[in-house]
């Protein structure tokens, strides 16, 4: 009997492990590039999660430094607030601040739906109704240009009813060499079925930064691992002979926090009056009855130590996270923001040493990287820091994808670093 139970247990375990690691490529059949799109250049947008603005120099990431020296480097890229993974990956591909595209944090509460969104829940991550804006792959597919994703936030959901033509469900189990081979296979498809926009994602630097801190040897190793595989990816892509442009970005940086003296919410929160959204750097309270907000705010304000309490209407303008920005009603009525290097701790366990999520203007460690190289980019360009809302227009200009919907970013970055924009300016003079 005992053996039988063990057998069933092993079977269930094997089944659940297999079920979790969904490694199949999803293909939307029947799509083709239009003839006009077939002649366009190619873009591979790589994100290495949690790659802080100074990591490449700090840890000697020679491939990234030398490729971007020939192309474009920036002092830093400024993430949007909150400096978390889902809000920022989705800002990069929509050109909208988080409060405008709707992914206001990795975990948030939607007042109208009376429902939580969480990056840990597959059904939410894959449900397009949570996502606003027009992601780059949706814009491209709407204009009959094919796209592919080897992971990106949002790519697993049908947003406006549209997936990338080729995509995968997120899993960190597929070996990177296999993922690179798939990118090359995509680029070797006949030109009517070949994707022009490809997204690619590395989780390793963020893992190491959280677990060991931004100054640890393990984080250095993770940075060098990404550097190595970026070299392999560019070499493999070069064998196709196609005009491929690379944009290497990240979502946010990483900082060492005070793990000893952590914060708790110093006032008891009655769940029948407030919905609490817990976080390490930010805590949000949604009032069930607006009349309760002022009293709670005043109580918190009296006891604030190590954090700042804001009413939604008074969140600093530069964070674009206030009542005026909250187009989908997903920001808390009261927002508590930990003061760097403090963090909230709800678990009671000692927290990990590395965190992110802070105001990216006040805490430079939140800043991240932007490198670009390839035939479309000007050479040896060094530019000043810019916000990640501007990447959308860069890619749409590079791929020749016009759009008329509102975004927060501008075309200034594209004008600074694309060769075609320089030529246009020269013709006008
Ligand atoms: P955080 O550092 O908490 O902001 O989130 C980083 C985590 O997001 C990574 O460790 C990944 O496990 C996870 N992640 C990244 N992309 C996806 C995705 N497309 N779907 C689900 N989880 C993801
Ligand atoms: Zn991240
Ligand atoms: Zn992280």
PDB file of N, CA, C and O in Angstrom, residues 148-191:
ATOM      1  N   UNK A 148       7.711  37.816 -32.975  1.00  0.00           N
ATOM      2  CA  UNK A 148       7.947  36.607 -32.178  1.00  0.00           C
ATOM      3  C   UNK A 148       8.406  37.012 -30.792  1.00  0.00           C
ATOM      4  O   UNK A 148       9.027  38.069 -30.618  1.00  0.00           O
ATOM      5  N   UNK A 149       8.113  36.172 -29.819  1.00  0.00           N
ATOM      6  CA  UNK A 149       8.529  36.486 -28.453  1.00  0.00           C
ATOM      7  C   UNK A 149       9.075  35.248 -27.763  1.00  0.00           C
ATOM      8  O   UNK A 149       8.370  34.238 -27.665  1.00  0.00           O
ATOM      9  N   UNK A 150      10.342  35.364 -27.323  1.00  0.00           N
ATOM     10  CA  UNK A 150      10.847  34.346 -26.415  1.00  0.00           C
ATOM     11  C   UNK A 150      10.820  34.984 -25.040  1.00  0.00           C
ATOM     12  O   UNK A 150      11.844  35.278 -24.457  1.00  0.00           O
ATOM     13  N   UNK A 151       9.626  35.299 -24.659  1.00  0.00           N
ATOM     14  CA  UNK A 151       9.201  35.904 -23.402  1.00  0.00           C
ATOM     15  C   UNK A 151       9.219  37.433 -23.445  1.00  0.00           C
ATOM     16  O   UNK A 151      10.180  38.056 -23.894  1.00  0.00           O
ATOM     17  N   UNK A 152       8.166  37.969 -22.968  1.00  0.00           N
ATOM     18  CA  UNK A 152       8.051  39.394 -22.618  1.00  0.00           C
ATOM     19  C   UNK A 152       6.737  39.528 -21.859  1.00  0.00           C
ATOM     20  O   UNK A 152       5.766  38.824 -22.191  1.00  0.00           O
ATOM     21  N   UNK A 153       6.715  40.397 -20.901  1.00  0.00           N
ATOM     22  CA  UNK A 153       5.481  40.621 -20.148  1.00  0.00           C
ATOM     23  C   UNK A 153       4.357  41.013 -21.114  1.00  0.00           C
ATOM     24  O   UNK A 153       4.520  41.946 -21.902  1.00  0.00           O
ATOM     25  N   UNK A 154       3.269  40.301 -21.070  1.00  0.00           N
ATOM     26  CA  UNK A 154       2.109  40.604 -21.916  1.00  0.00           C
ATOM     27  C   UNK A 154       2.014  39.741 -23.156  1.00  0.00           C
ATOM     28  O   UNK A 154       0.939  39.600 -23.733  1.00  0.00           O
ATOM     29  N   UNK A 155       3.141  39.140 -23.561  1.00  0.00           N
ATOM     30  CA  UNK A 155       3.133  38.418 -24.846  1.00  0.00           C
ATOM     31  C   UNK A 155       2.343  37.119 -24.789  1.00  0.00           C
ATOM     32  O   UNK A 155       2.008  36.545 -25.818  1.00  0.00           O
ATOM     33  N   UNK A 156       2.043  36.668 -23.563  1.00  0.00           N
ATOM     34  CA  UNK A 156       1.283  35.412 -23.445  1.00  0.00           C
ATOM     35  C   UNK A 156      -0.222  35.660 -23.441  1.00  0.00           C
ATOM     36  O   UNK A 156      -1.009  34.721 -23.387  1.00  0.00           O
ATOM     37  N   UNK A 157      -0.610  36.931 -23.441  1.00  0.00           N
ATOM     38  CA  UNK A 157      -2.035  37.271 -23.407  1.00  0.00           C
ATOM     39  C   UNK A 157      -2.473  37.754 -24.796  1.00  0.00           C
ATOM     40  O   UNK A 157      -1.673  38.335 -25.533  1.00  0.00           O
ATOM     41  N   UNK A 158      -3.739  37.522 -25.119  1.00  0.00           N
ATOM     42  CA  UNK A 158      -4.263  38.070 -26.370  1.00  0.00           C
ATOM     43  C   UNK A 158      -4.693  39.504 -26.077  1.00  0.00           C
ATOM     44  O   UNK A 158      -5.759  39.744 -25.515  1.00  0.00           O
ATOM     45  N   UNK A 159      -3.826  40.467 -26.401  1.00  0.00           N
ATOM     46  CA  UNK A 159      -4.127  41.876 -26.120  1.00  0.00           C
ATOM     47  C   UNK A 159      -4.747  42.469 -27.386  1.00  0.00           C
ATOM     48  O   UNK A 159      -4.163  42.346 -28.463  1.00  0.00           O
ATOM     49  N   UNK A 160      -5.906  43.048 -27.235  1.00  0.00           N
ATOM     50  CA  UNK A 160      -6.735  43.459 -28.378  1.00  0.00           C
ATOM     51  C   UNK A 160      -6.989  42.245 -29.275  1.00  0.00           C
ATOM     52  O   UNK A 160      -7.075  42.361 -30.505  1.00  0.00           O
ATOM     53  N   UNK A 161      -7.007  41.092 -28.653  1.00  0.00           N
ATOM     54  CA  UNK A 161      -7.270  39.842 -29.389  1.00  0.00           C
ATOM     55  C   UNK A 161      -6.069  39.298 -30.138  1.00  0.00           C
ATOM     56  O   UNK A 161      -6.194  38.329 -30.882  1.00  0.00           O
ATOM     57  N   UNK A 162      -4.870  39.923 -29.929  1.00  0.00           N
ATOM     58  CA  UNK A 162      -3.714  39.557 -30.765  1.00  0.00           C
ATOM     59  C   UNK A 162      -2.526  39.061 -29.935  1.00  0.00           C
ATOM     60  O   UNK A 162      -2.107  39.706 -28.969  1.00  0.00           O
ATOM     61  N   UNK A 163      -1.985  37.923 -30.339  1.00  0.00           N
ATOM     62  CA  UNK A 163      -0.728  37.404 -29.793  1.00  0.00           C
ATOM     63  C   UNK A 163       0.386  37.652 -30.818  1.00  0.00           C
ATOM     64  O   UNK A 163       0.091  37.788 -32.013  1.00  0.00           O
ATOM     65  N   UNK A 164       1.649  37.613 -30.404  1.00  0.00           N
ATOM     66  CA  UNK A 164       2.704  37.540 -31.429  1.00  0.00           C
ATOM     67  C   UNK A 164       2.475  36.264 -32.263  1.00  0.00           C
ATOM     68  O   UNK A 164       1.895  35.300 -31.759  1.00  0.00           O
ATOM     69  N   UNK A 165       2.942  36.254 -33.499  1.00  0.00           N
ATOM     70  CA  UNK A 165       2.737  35.056 -34.341  1.00  0.00           C
ATOM     71  C   UNK A 165       3.404  33.832 -33.727  1.00  0.00           C
ATOM     72  O   UNK A 165       2.863  32.728 -33.784  1.00  0.00           O
ATOM     73  N   UNK A 166       4.592  34.051 -33.131  1.00  0.00           N
ATOM     74  CA  UNK A 166       5.314  32.947 -32.475  1.00  0.00           C
ATOM     75  C   UNK A 166       5.561  33.378 -31.028  1.00  0.00           C
ATOM     76  O   UNK A 166       6.109  34.466 -30.799  1.00  0.00           O
ATOM     77  N   UNK A 167       5.188  32.561 -30.057  1.00  0.00           N
ATOM     78  CA  UNK A 167       5.454  32.946 -28.666  1.00  0.00           C
ATOM     79  C   UNK A 167       5.494  31.726 -27.752  1.00  0.00           C
ATOM     80  O   UNK A 167       5.090  30.629 -28.144  1.00  0.00           O
ATOM     81  N   UNK A 168       5.984  31.960 -26.554  1.00  0.00           N
ATOM     82  CA  UNK A 168       6.098  30.910 -25.539  1.00  0.00           C
ATOM     83  C   UNK A 168       5.456  31.373 -24.250  1.00  0.00           C
ATOM     84  O   UNK A 168       5.464  32.561 -23.942  1.00  0.00           O
ATOM     85  N   UNK A 169       4.976  30.441 -23.463  1.00  0.00           N
ATOM     86  CA  UNK A 169       4.559  30.760 -22.096  1.00  0.00           C
ATOM     87  C   UNK A 169       5.811  30.832 -21.248  1.00  0.00           C
ATOM     88  O   UNK A 169       6.723  30.009 -21.417  1.00  0.00           O
ATOM     89  N   UNK A 170       5.850  31.792 -20.328  1.00  0.00           N
ATOM     90  CA  UNK A 170       7.073  32.033 -19.561  1.00  0.00           C
ATOM     91  C   UNK A 170       7.475  30.835 -18.697  1.00  0.00           C
ATOM     92  O   UNK A 170       6.664  30.280 -17.973  1.00  0.00           O
ATOM     93  N   UNK A 171       8.746  30.468 -18.809  1.00  0.00           N
ATOM     94  CA  UNK A 171       9.317  29.410 -17.973  1.00  0.00           C
ATOM     95  C   UNK A 171      10.817  29.644 -17.955  1.00  0.00           C
ATOM     96  O   UNK A 171      11.406  29.975 -18.979  1.00  0.00           O
ATOM     97  N   UNK A 172      11.438  29.489 -16.780  1.00  0.00           N
ATOM     98  CA  UNK A 172      12.902  29.681 -16.782  1.00  0.00           C
ATOM     99  C   UNK A 172      13.618  28.346 -16.963  1.00  0.00           C
ATOM    100  O   UNK A 172      14.792  28.212 -16.667  1.00  0.00           O
ATOM    101  N   UNK A 173      12.884  27.355 -17.478  1.00  0.00           N
ATOM    102  CA  UNK A 173      13.448  25.997 -17.585  1.00  0.00           C
ATOM    103  C   UNK A 173      14.068  25.689 -18.958  1.00  0.00           C
ATOM    104  O   UNK A 173      14.769  24.703 -19.109  1.00  0.00           O
ATOM    105  N   UNK A 174      13.807  26.504 -19.957  1.00  0.00           N
ATOM    106  CA  UNK A 174      14.337  26.164 -21.287  1.00  0.00           C
ATOM    107  C   UNK A 174      15.765  26.695 -21.405  1.00  0.00           C
ATOM    108  O   UNK A 174      16.010  27.877 -21.176  1.00  0.00           O
ATOM    109  N   UNK A 175      16.720  25.826 -21.741  1.00  0.00           N
ATOM    110  CA  UNK A 175      18.123  26.274 -21.797  1.00  0.00           C
ATOM    111  C   UNK A 175      18.322  27.386 -22.820  1.00  0.00           C
ATOM    112  O   UNK A 175      17.683  27.398 -23.876  1.00  0.00           O
ATOM    113  N   UNK A 176      19.233  28.289 -22.479  1.00  0.00           N
ATOM    114  CA  UNK A 176      19.399  29.489 -23.315  1.00  0.00           C
ATOM    115  C   UNK A 176      19.903  29.148 -24.713  1.00  0.00           C
ATOM    116  O   UNK A 176      19.511  29.797 -25.695  1.00  0.00           O
ATOM    117  N   UNK A 177      20.730  28.117 -24.855  1.00  0.00           N
ATOM    118  CA  UNK A 177      21.221  27.804 -26.201  1.00  0.00           C
ATOM    119  C   UNK A 177      20.074  27.360 -27.106  1.00  0.00           C
ATOM    120  O   UNK A 177      20.042  27.684 -28.299  1.00  0.00           O
ATOM    121  N   UNK A 178      19.089  26.679 -26.513  1.00  0.00           N
ATOM    122  CA  UNK A 178      17.921  26.268 -27.303  1.00  0.00           C
ATOM    123  C   UNK A 178      17.097  27.492 -27.697  1.00  0.00           C
ATOM    124  O   UNK A 178      16.563  27.584 -28.807  1.00  0.00           O
ATOM    125  N   UNK A 179      17.008  28.454 -26.800  1.00  0.00           N
ATOM    126  CA  UNK A 179      16.232  29.662 -27.103  1.00  0.00           C
ATOM    127  C   UNK A 179      16.914  30.458 -28.231  1.00  0.00           C
ATOM    128  O   UNK A 179      16.244  30.993 -29.111  1.00  0.00           O
ATOM    129  N   UNK A 180      18.246  30.506 -28.180  1.00  0.00           N
ATOM    130  CA  UNK A 180      18.976  31.236 -29.234  1.00  0.00           C
ATOM    131  C   UNK A 180      18.782  30.538 -30.581  1.00  0.00           C
ATOM    132  O   UNK A 180      18.555  31.195 -31.607  1.00  0.00           O
ATOM    133  N   UNK A 181      18.849  29.223 -30.566  1.00  0.00           N
ATOM    134  CA  UNK A 181      18.659  28.477 -31.820  1.00  0.00           C
ATOM    135  C   UNK A 181      17.275  28.772 -32.417  1.00  0.00           C
ATOM    136  O   UNK A 181      17.131  28.928 -33.629  1.00  0.00           O
ATOM    137  N   UNK A 182      16.283  28.899 -31.536  1.00  0.00           N
ATOM    138  CA  UNK A 182      14.920  29.199 -32.024  1.00  0.00           C
ATOM    139  C   UNK A 182      14.876  30.571 -32.698  1.00  0.00           C
ATOM    140  O   UNK A 182      14.234  30.751 -33.739  1.00  0.00           O
ATOM    141  N   UNK A 183      15.580  31.543 -32.109  1.00  0.00           N
ATOM    142  CA  UNK A 183      15.624  32.882 -32.726  1.00  0.00           C
ATOM    143  C   UNK A 183      16.228  32.785 -34.136  1.00  0.00           C
ATOM    144  O   UNK A 183      15.698  33.367 -35.100  1.00  0.00           O
ATOM    145  N   UNK A 184      17.320  32.033 -34.235  1.00  0.00           N
ATOM    146  CA  UNK A 184      17.957  31.874 -35.552  1.00  0.00           C
ATOM    147  C   UNK A 184      17.003  31.154 -36.514  1.00  0.00           C
ATOM    148  O   UNK A 184      16.876  31.550 -37.682  1.00  0.00           O
ATOM    149  N   UNK A 185      16.315  30.141 -36.017  1.00  0.00           N
ATOM    150  CA  UNK A 185      15.344  29.424 -36.868  1.00  0.00           C
ATOM    151  C   UNK A 185      14.252  30.374 -37.362  1.00  0.00           C
ATOM    152  O   UNK A 185      13.851  30.313 -38.530  1.00  0.00           O
ATOM    153  N   UNK A 186      13.789  31.253 -36.484  1.00  0.00           N
ATOM    154  CA  UNK A 186      12.769  32.230 -36.914  1.00  0.00           C
ATOM    155  C   UNK A 186      13.314  33.092 -38.057  1.00  0.00           C
ATOM    156  O   UNK A 186      12.627  33.350 -39.040  1.00  0.00           O
ATOM    157  N   UNK A 187      14.570  33.546 -37.883  1.00  0.00           N
ATOM    158  CA  UNK A 187      15.144  34.452 -38.905  1.00  0.00           C
ATOM    159  C   UNK A 187      15.471  33.724 -40.207  1.00  0.00           C
ATOM    160  O   UNK A 187      15.649  34.358 -41.244  1.00  0.00           O
ATOM    161  N   UNK A 188      15.548  32.402 -40.125  1.00  0.00           N
ATOM    162  CA  UNK A 188      15.802  31.630 -41.346  1.00  0.00           C
ATOM    163  C   UNK A 188      14.519  31.169 -42.043  1.00  0.00           C
ATOM    164  O   UNK A 188      14.582  30.486 -43.061  1.00  0.00           O
ATOM    165  N   UNK A 189      13.377  31.556 -41.514  1.00  0.00           N
ATOM    166  CA  UNK A 189      12.114  31.208 -42.176  1.00  0.00           C
ATOM    167  C   UNK A 189      12.018  31.976 -43.501  1.00  0.00           C
ATOM    168  O   UNK A 189      12.663  33.021 -43.674  1.00  0.00           O
ATOM    169  N   UNK A 190      11.205  31.480 -44.442  1.00  0.00           N
ATOM    170  CA  UNK A 190      10.992  32.248 -45.677  1.00  0.00           C
ATOM    171  C   UNK A 190      10.495  33.660 -45.352  1.00  0.00           C
ATOM    172  O   UNK A 190       9.827  33.849 -44.324  1.00  0.00           O
ATOM    173  N   UNK A 191      10.804  34.616 -46.205  1.00  0.00           N
ATOM    174  CA  UNK A 191      10.609  36.007 -45.755  1.00  0.00           C
ATOM    175  C   UNK A 191       9.161  36.401 -45.484  1.00  0.00           C
ATOM    176  O   UNK A 191       8.913  37.321 -44.719  1.00  0.00           O
TER     177      UNK A 191
END
